[in-house]
């Protein structure tokens, strides 16, 4: 592996499709990070097999084997050190973390959440978005802080909510943008273009499309103007 790449450990609990997206981007020329390990708290998580097939080291730290959250996190932390991780990417990692663990990785741990935070923290985001009747939904990558799904936001992507949507169709639409924003976020953090500074996200050299707009449904009211 090229010198100077940030070493990334990905934490998963299940399917691992975001982990795969991070892995794919990690193989692109010029990528400033490499995935060095995929760690799961769930033995048999599907993503572990995908990672192993891609030649990535895997580890299981089964939370059920520990009496306390702290004891689990101690071993998780040690495992991250064994892999000499510079950055930690939580990707569908379904454990709430203590303040003490999070503070050890402050500014170096990212998470992806399937909603436009601060809306719909926690679970069942797509169900809750449908219930709330929002017309725009999406996904967020943020730095992890002790507040659940409350850390400073790095990048967000929005998608429309369609009239016929159910939880599955909406989840699939959101997942497609998750797979784009997570590698982008990790890339920029690994490149040093995006940092956590005094509780806020500082960026440089990361372009914004000032003209980007999403109307859902369309806002054109004149016939033939759609
Ligand atoms: C994703 O929707 C992610 O945003 C959420 O859990 C899901 C994990 O999916 N935290 P996958 O395991 O990455 O396929």
PDB file of C-alpha atoms in Angstrom, residues 21-196:
ATOM      1  CA  UNK A  21     -18.955   1.456  -1.149  1.00  0.00           C
ATOM      2  CA  UNK A  22     -16.073   2.632   1.065  1.00  0.00           C
ATOM      3  CA  UNK A  23     -14.014  -0.330  -0.079  1.00  0.00           C
ATOM      4  CA  UNK A  24     -14.647   0.353  -3.775  1.00  0.00           C
ATOM      5  CA  UNK A  25     -13.655   4.011  -3.437  1.00  0.00           C
ATOM      6  CA  UNK A  26     -10.593   2.956  -1.449  1.00  0.00           C
ATOM      7  CA  UNK A  27      -9.340   1.129  -4.526  1.00  0.00           C
ATOM      8  CA  UNK A  28      -9.562   4.172  -6.802  1.00  0.00           C
ATOM      9  CA  UNK A  29      -6.302   5.798  -7.857  1.00  0.00           C
ATOM     10  CA  UNK A  30      -5.307   8.624  -5.552  1.00  0.00           C
ATOM     11  CA  UNK A  31      -7.613   7.593  -2.731  1.00  0.00           C
ATOM     12  CA  UNK A  32      -6.148   8.943   0.518  1.00  0.00           C
ATOM     13  CA  UNK A  33      -7.411   6.048   2.629  1.00  0.00           C
ATOM     14  CA  UNK A  34      -7.231   2.275   2.723  1.00  0.00           C
ATOM     15  CA  UNK A  35      -9.632  -0.037   4.497  1.00  0.00           C
ATOM     16  CA  UNK A  36      -7.445  -2.140   6.799  1.00  0.00           C
ATOM     17  CA  UNK A  37     -10.141  -3.970   8.764  1.00  0.00           C
ATOM     18  CA  UNK A  38     -13.854  -4.618   8.989  1.00  0.00           C
ATOM     19  CA  UNK A  39     -15.012  -5.257  12.545  1.00  0.00           C
ATOM     20  CA  UNK A  40     -18.451  -6.457  13.544  1.00  0.00           C
ATOM     21  CA  UNK A  41     -20.199  -6.836  16.879  1.00  0.00           C
ATOM     22  CA  UNK A  42     -22.403  -9.490  15.253  1.00  0.00           C
ATOM     23  CA  UNK A  43     -20.812 -12.839  14.393  1.00  0.00           C
ATOM     24  CA  UNK A  44     -22.007 -13.919  10.956  1.00  0.00           C
ATOM     25  CA  UNK A  45     -22.842 -10.395   9.783  1.00  0.00           C
ATOM     26  CA  UNK A  46     -23.153 -10.552   6.014  1.00  0.00           C
ATOM     27  CA  UNK A  47     -20.641  -7.753   5.499  1.00  0.00           C
ATOM     28  CA  UNK A  48     -17.885  -9.797   7.178  1.00  0.00           C
ATOM     29  CA  UNK A  49     -18.034 -12.353   4.382  1.00  0.00           C
ATOM     30  CA  UNK A  50     -18.025  -9.655   1.702  1.00  0.00           C
ATOM     31  CA  UNK A  51     -14.958  -8.068   3.300  1.00  0.00           C
ATOM     32  CA  UNK A  52     -13.135 -11.379   3.641  1.00  0.00           C
ATOM     33  CA  UNK A  53     -13.849 -12.185  -0.022  1.00  0.00           C
ATOM     34  CA  UNK A  54     -12.308  -8.837  -0.921  1.00  0.00           C
ATOM     35  CA  UNK A  55      -9.174  -9.799   1.019  1.00  0.00           C
ATOM     36  CA  UNK A  56      -9.800  -7.427   3.921  1.00  0.00           C
ATOM     37  CA  UNK A  57      -8.961  -8.469   7.486  1.00  0.00           C
ATOM     38  CA  UNK A  58     -12.046  -9.024   9.615  1.00  0.00           C
ATOM     39  CA  UNK A  59     -12.682  -9.309  13.333  1.00  0.00           C
ATOM     40  CA  UNK A  60     -15.663  -9.954  15.551  1.00  0.00           C
ATOM     41  CA  UNK A  61     -16.100  -8.317  18.942  1.00  0.00           C
ATOM     42  CA  UNK A  62     -19.393  -9.790  20.091  1.00  0.00           C
ATOM     43  CA  UNK A  63     -20.993  -7.407  22.574  1.00  0.00           C
ATOM     44  CA  UNK A  64     -22.972 -10.288  24.084  1.00  0.00           C
ATOM     45  CA  UNK A  65     -19.735 -11.756  25.437  1.00  0.00           C
ATOM     46  CA  UNK A  66     -19.221  -8.780  27.748  1.00  0.00           C
ATOM     47  CA  UNK A  67     -20.918  -7.899  30.998  1.00  0.00           C
ATOM     48  CA  UNK A  68     -20.770  -4.151  30.453  1.00  0.00           C
ATOM     49  CA  UNK A  69     -20.720  -1.719  27.559  1.00  0.00           C
ATOM     50  CA  UNK A  70     -17.362  -0.458  28.854  1.00  0.00           C
ATOM     51  CA  UNK A  71     -15.802  -3.928  28.758  1.00  0.00           C
ATOM     52  CA  UNK A  72     -17.021  -4.417  25.173  1.00  0.00           C
ATOM     53  CA  UNK A  73     -15.671  -1.042  24.120  1.00  0.00           C
ATOM     54  CA  UNK A  74     -12.299  -1.709  25.753  1.00  0.00           C
ATOM     55  CA  UNK A  75     -11.784  -4.738  23.505  1.00  0.00           C
ATOM     56  CA  UNK A  76     -13.165  -2.881  20.496  1.00  0.00           C
ATOM     57  CA  UNK A  77     -10.688  -0.073  21.165  1.00  0.00           C
ATOM     58  CA  UNK A  78      -7.814  -2.532  21.513  1.00  0.00           C
ATOM     59  CA  UNK A  79      -8.842  -4.193  18.256  1.00  0.00           C
ATOM     60  CA  UNK A  80      -8.777  -0.826  16.496  1.00  0.00           C
ATOM     61  CA  UNK A  81      -5.282  -0.278  17.895  1.00  0.00           C
ATOM     62  CA  UNK A  82      -4.134  -3.697  16.712  1.00  0.00           C
ATOM     63  CA  UNK A  83      -5.089  -2.653  13.179  1.00  0.00           C
ATOM     64  CA  UNK A  84      -3.408   0.718  13.767  1.00  0.00           C
ATOM     65  CA  UNK A  85      -6.548   2.510  12.603  1.00  0.00           C
ATOM     66  CA  UNK A  86      -6.253   6.246  12.002  1.00  0.00           C
ATOM     67  CA  UNK A  87      -9.960   6.631  11.250  1.00  0.00           C
ATOM     68  CA  UNK A  88     -13.073   4.654  12.160  1.00  0.00           C
ATOM     69  CA  UNK A  89     -16.089   4.515   9.850  1.00  0.00           C
ATOM     70  CA  UNK A  90     -19.300   3.280  11.451  1.00  0.00           C
ATOM     71  CA  UNK A  91     -21.478   1.802   8.722  1.00  0.00           C
ATOM     72  CA  UNK A  92     -24.669   0.287  10.052  1.00  0.00           C
ATOM     73  CA  UNK A  93     -22.986  -0.333  13.415  1.00  0.00           C
ATOM     74  CA  UNK A  94     -25.879  -0.841  15.790  1.00  0.00           C
ATOM     75  CA  UNK A  95     -24.298  -0.108  19.161  1.00  0.00           C
ATOM     76  CA  UNK A  96     -24.683   2.989  21.258  1.00  0.00           C
ATOM     77  CA  UNK A  97     -21.247   4.135  22.384  1.00  0.00           C
ATOM     78  CA  UNK A  98     -20.193   5.636  25.695  1.00  0.00           C
ATOM     79  CA  UNK A  99     -18.774   9.117  25.998  1.00  0.00           C
ATOM     80  CA  UNK A 100     -15.456   7.697  27.105  1.00  0.00           C
ATOM     81  CA  UNK A 101     -15.084   5.528  23.980  1.00  0.00           C
ATOM     82  CA  UNK A 102     -16.242   8.268  21.633  1.00  0.00           C
ATOM     83  CA  UNK A 103     -13.838  10.798  23.127  1.00  0.00           C
ATOM     84  CA  UNK A 104     -10.898   8.502  22.381  1.00  0.00           C
ATOM     85  CA  UNK A 105     -11.783   8.748  18.674  1.00  0.00           C
ATOM     86  CA  UNK A 106     -12.976  12.333  18.617  1.00  0.00           C
ATOM     87  CA  UNK A 107     -12.637  13.829  15.155  1.00  0.00           C
ATOM     88  CA  UNK A 108     -11.520  10.467  13.813  1.00  0.00           C
ATOM     89  CA  UNK A 109     -14.810   8.548  13.851  1.00  0.00           C
ATOM     90  CA  UNK A 110     -17.556   8.999  11.268  1.00  0.00           C
ATOM     91  CA  UNK A 111     -21.084   7.618  11.004  1.00  0.00           C
ATOM     92  CA  UNK A 112     -23.737   7.469   8.317  1.00  0.00           C
ATOM     93  CA  UNK A 113     -27.353   7.981   9.244  1.00  0.00           C
ATOM     94  CA  UNK A 114     -30.304   7.446   6.903  1.00  0.00           C
ATOM     95  CA  UNK A 115     -32.077  10.768   7.366  1.00  0.00           C
ATOM     96  CA  UNK A 116     -31.493  14.464   6.963  1.00  0.00           C
ATOM     97  CA  UNK A 117     -30.282  15.107  10.503  1.00  0.00           C
ATOM     98  CA  UNK A 118     -31.277  16.556  12.881  1.00  0.00           C
ATOM     99  CA  UNK A 119     -34.579  15.086  11.686  1.00  0.00           C
ATOM    100  CA  UNK A 120     -35.269  11.486  12.635  1.00  0.00           C
ATOM    101  CA  UNK A 121     -32.410  10.537  14.903  1.00  0.00           C
ATOM    102  CA  UNK A 122     -32.425   6.902  15.979  1.00  0.00           C
ATOM    103  CA  UNK A 123     -34.173   3.974  14.336  1.00  0.00           C
ATOM    104  CA  UNK A 124     -36.851   3.485  11.643  1.00  0.00           C
ATOM    105  CA  UNK A 125     -36.039   6.735   9.893  1.00  0.00           C
ATOM    106  CA  UNK A 126     -37.842   5.893   6.638  1.00  0.00           C
ATOM    107  CA  UNK A 127     -41.042   4.823   8.410  1.00  0.00           C
ATOM    108  CA  UNK A 128     -40.972   8.033  10.437  1.00  0.00           C
ATOM    109  CA  UNK A 129     -40.296  10.186   7.371  1.00  0.00           C
ATOM    110  CA  UNK A 130     -43.301   8.651   5.610  1.00  0.00           C
ATOM    111  CA  UNK A 131     -45.462   9.147   8.690  1.00  0.00           C
ATOM    112  CA  UNK A 132     -44.369  12.776   8.987  1.00  0.00           C
ATOM    113  CA  UNK A 133     -45.243  13.364   5.340  1.00  0.00           C
ATOM    114  CA  UNK A 134     -41.968  15.059   4.439  1.00  0.00           C
ATOM    115  CA  UNK A 135     -41.432  15.493   0.701  1.00  0.00           C
ATOM    116  CA  UNK A 136     -37.648  15.445   0.921  1.00  0.00           C
ATOM    117  CA  UNK A 137     -35.649  12.845   2.839  1.00  0.00           C
ATOM    118  CA  UNK A 138     -32.044  11.725   2.675  1.00  0.00           C
ATOM    119  CA  UNK A 139     -28.860  10.745   4.425  1.00  0.00           C
ATOM    120  CA  UNK A 140     -26.149  12.355   6.535  1.00  0.00           C
ATOM    121  CA  UNK A 141     -22.522  11.598   7.298  1.00  0.00           C
ATOM    122  CA  UNK A 142     -21.345  13.150  10.553  1.00  0.00           C
ATOM    123  CA  UNK A 143     -18.531  13.006  13.066  1.00  0.00           C
ATOM    124  CA  UNK A 144     -19.479  10.836  16.022  1.00  0.00           C
ATOM    125  CA  UNK A 145     -19.975  12.611  19.340  1.00  0.00           C
ATOM    126  CA  UNK A 146     -21.500  11.240  22.545  1.00  0.00           C
ATOM    127  CA  UNK A 147     -24.922  12.568  21.509  1.00  0.00           C
ATOM    128  CA  UNK A 148     -26.626   9.834  19.451  1.00  0.00           C
ATOM    129  CA  UNK A 149     -26.803  10.910  15.775  1.00  0.00           C
ATOM    130  CA  UNK A 150     -26.037  14.424  16.994  1.00  0.00           C
ATOM    131  CA  UNK A 151     -22.474  15.014  15.831  1.00  0.00           C
ATOM    132  CA  UNK A 152     -21.341  17.781  13.470  1.00  0.00           C
ATOM    133  CA  UNK A 153     -22.531  17.197   9.926  1.00  0.00           C
ATOM    134  CA  UNK A 154     -19.993  16.563   7.164  1.00  0.00           C
ATOM    135  CA  UNK A 155     -22.229  15.962   4.130  1.00  0.00           C
ATOM    136  CA  UNK A 156     -25.889  15.386   3.356  1.00  0.00           C
ATOM    137  CA  UNK A 157     -27.790  14.204   0.294  1.00  0.00           C
ATOM    138  CA  UNK A 158     -31.500  14.656  -0.331  1.00  0.00           C
ATOM    139  CA  UNK A 159     -33.936  12.528  -2.298  1.00  0.00           C
ATOM    140  CA  UNK A 160     -37.617  13.048  -3.072  1.00  0.00           C
ATOM    141  CA  UNK A 161     -40.310  11.121  -1.232  1.00  0.00           C
ATOM    142  CA  UNK A 162     -42.746   9.809  -3.851  1.00  0.00           C
ATOM    143  CA  UNK A 163     -46.486   9.367  -3.471  1.00  0.00           C
ATOM    144  CA  UNK A 164     -46.369   5.582  -3.790  1.00  0.00           C
ATOM    145  CA  UNK A 165     -43.364   5.057  -1.520  1.00  0.00           C
ATOM    146  CA  UNK A 166     -43.237   2.441   1.183  1.00  0.00           C
ATOM    147  CA  UNK A 167     -40.400   1.974   3.650  1.00  0.00           C
ATOM    148  CA  UNK A 168     -38.491  -0.306   1.272  1.00  0.00           C
ATOM    149  CA  UNK A 169     -38.667   1.888  -1.810  1.00  0.00           C
ATOM    150  CA  UNK A 170     -37.681   4.944   0.188  1.00  0.00           C
ATOM    151  CA  UNK A 171     -34.840   3.080   1.919  1.00  0.00           C
ATOM    152  CA  UNK A 172     -33.506   1.937  -1.474  1.00  0.00           C
ATOM    153  CA  UNK A 173     -33.555   5.494  -2.849  1.00  0.00           C
ATOM    154  CA  UNK A 174     -31.729   6.798   0.235  1.00  0.00           C
ATOM    155  CA  UNK A 175     -29.215   3.944   0.163  1.00  0.00           C
ATOM    156  CA  UNK A 176     -28.111   4.926  -3.344  1.00  0.00           C
ATOM    157  CA  UNK A 177     -27.069   8.371  -2.098  1.00  0.00           C
ATOM    158  CA  UNK A 178     -25.530   6.888   1.070  1.00  0.00           C
ATOM    159  CA  UNK A 179     -23.173   4.958  -1.167  1.00  0.00           C
ATOM    160  CA  UNK A 180     -22.067   8.219  -2.785  1.00  0.00           C
ATOM    161  CA  UNK A 181     -21.749  10.502   0.222  1.00  0.00           C
ATOM    162  CA  UNK A 182     -19.951   8.152   2.600  1.00  0.00           C
ATOM    163  CA  UNK A 183     -16.920   7.555   0.356  1.00  0.00           C
ATOM    164  CA  UNK A 184     -16.860  11.278  -0.472  1.00  0.00           C
ATOM    165  CA  UNK A 185     -16.843  12.201   3.210  1.00  0.00           C
ATOM    166  CA  UNK A 186     -14.209   9.653   4.184  1.00  0.00           C
ATOM    167  CA  UNK A 187     -12.049  10.697   1.245  1.00  0.00           C
ATOM    168  CA  UNK A 188     -12.127  14.357   2.266  1.00  0.00           C
ATOM    169  CA  UNK A 189     -11.496  13.609   5.940  1.00  0.00           C
ATOM    170  CA  UNK A 190      -8.612  11.282   5.059  1.00  0.00           C
ATOM    171  CA  UNK A 191      -7.193  13.909   2.713  1.00  0.00           C
ATOM    172  CA  UNK A 192      -7.268  16.467   5.529  1.00  0.00           C
ATOM    173  CA  UNK A 193      -9.763  18.691   3.696  1.00  0.00           C
ATOM    174  CA  UNK A 194     -12.397  18.228   6.357  1.00  0.00           C
ATOM    175  CA  UNK A 195     -11.826  18.359  10.103  1.00  0.00           C
ATOM    176  CA  UNK A 196     -13.633  18.626  13.393  1.00  0.00           C
TER     177      UNK A 196
END
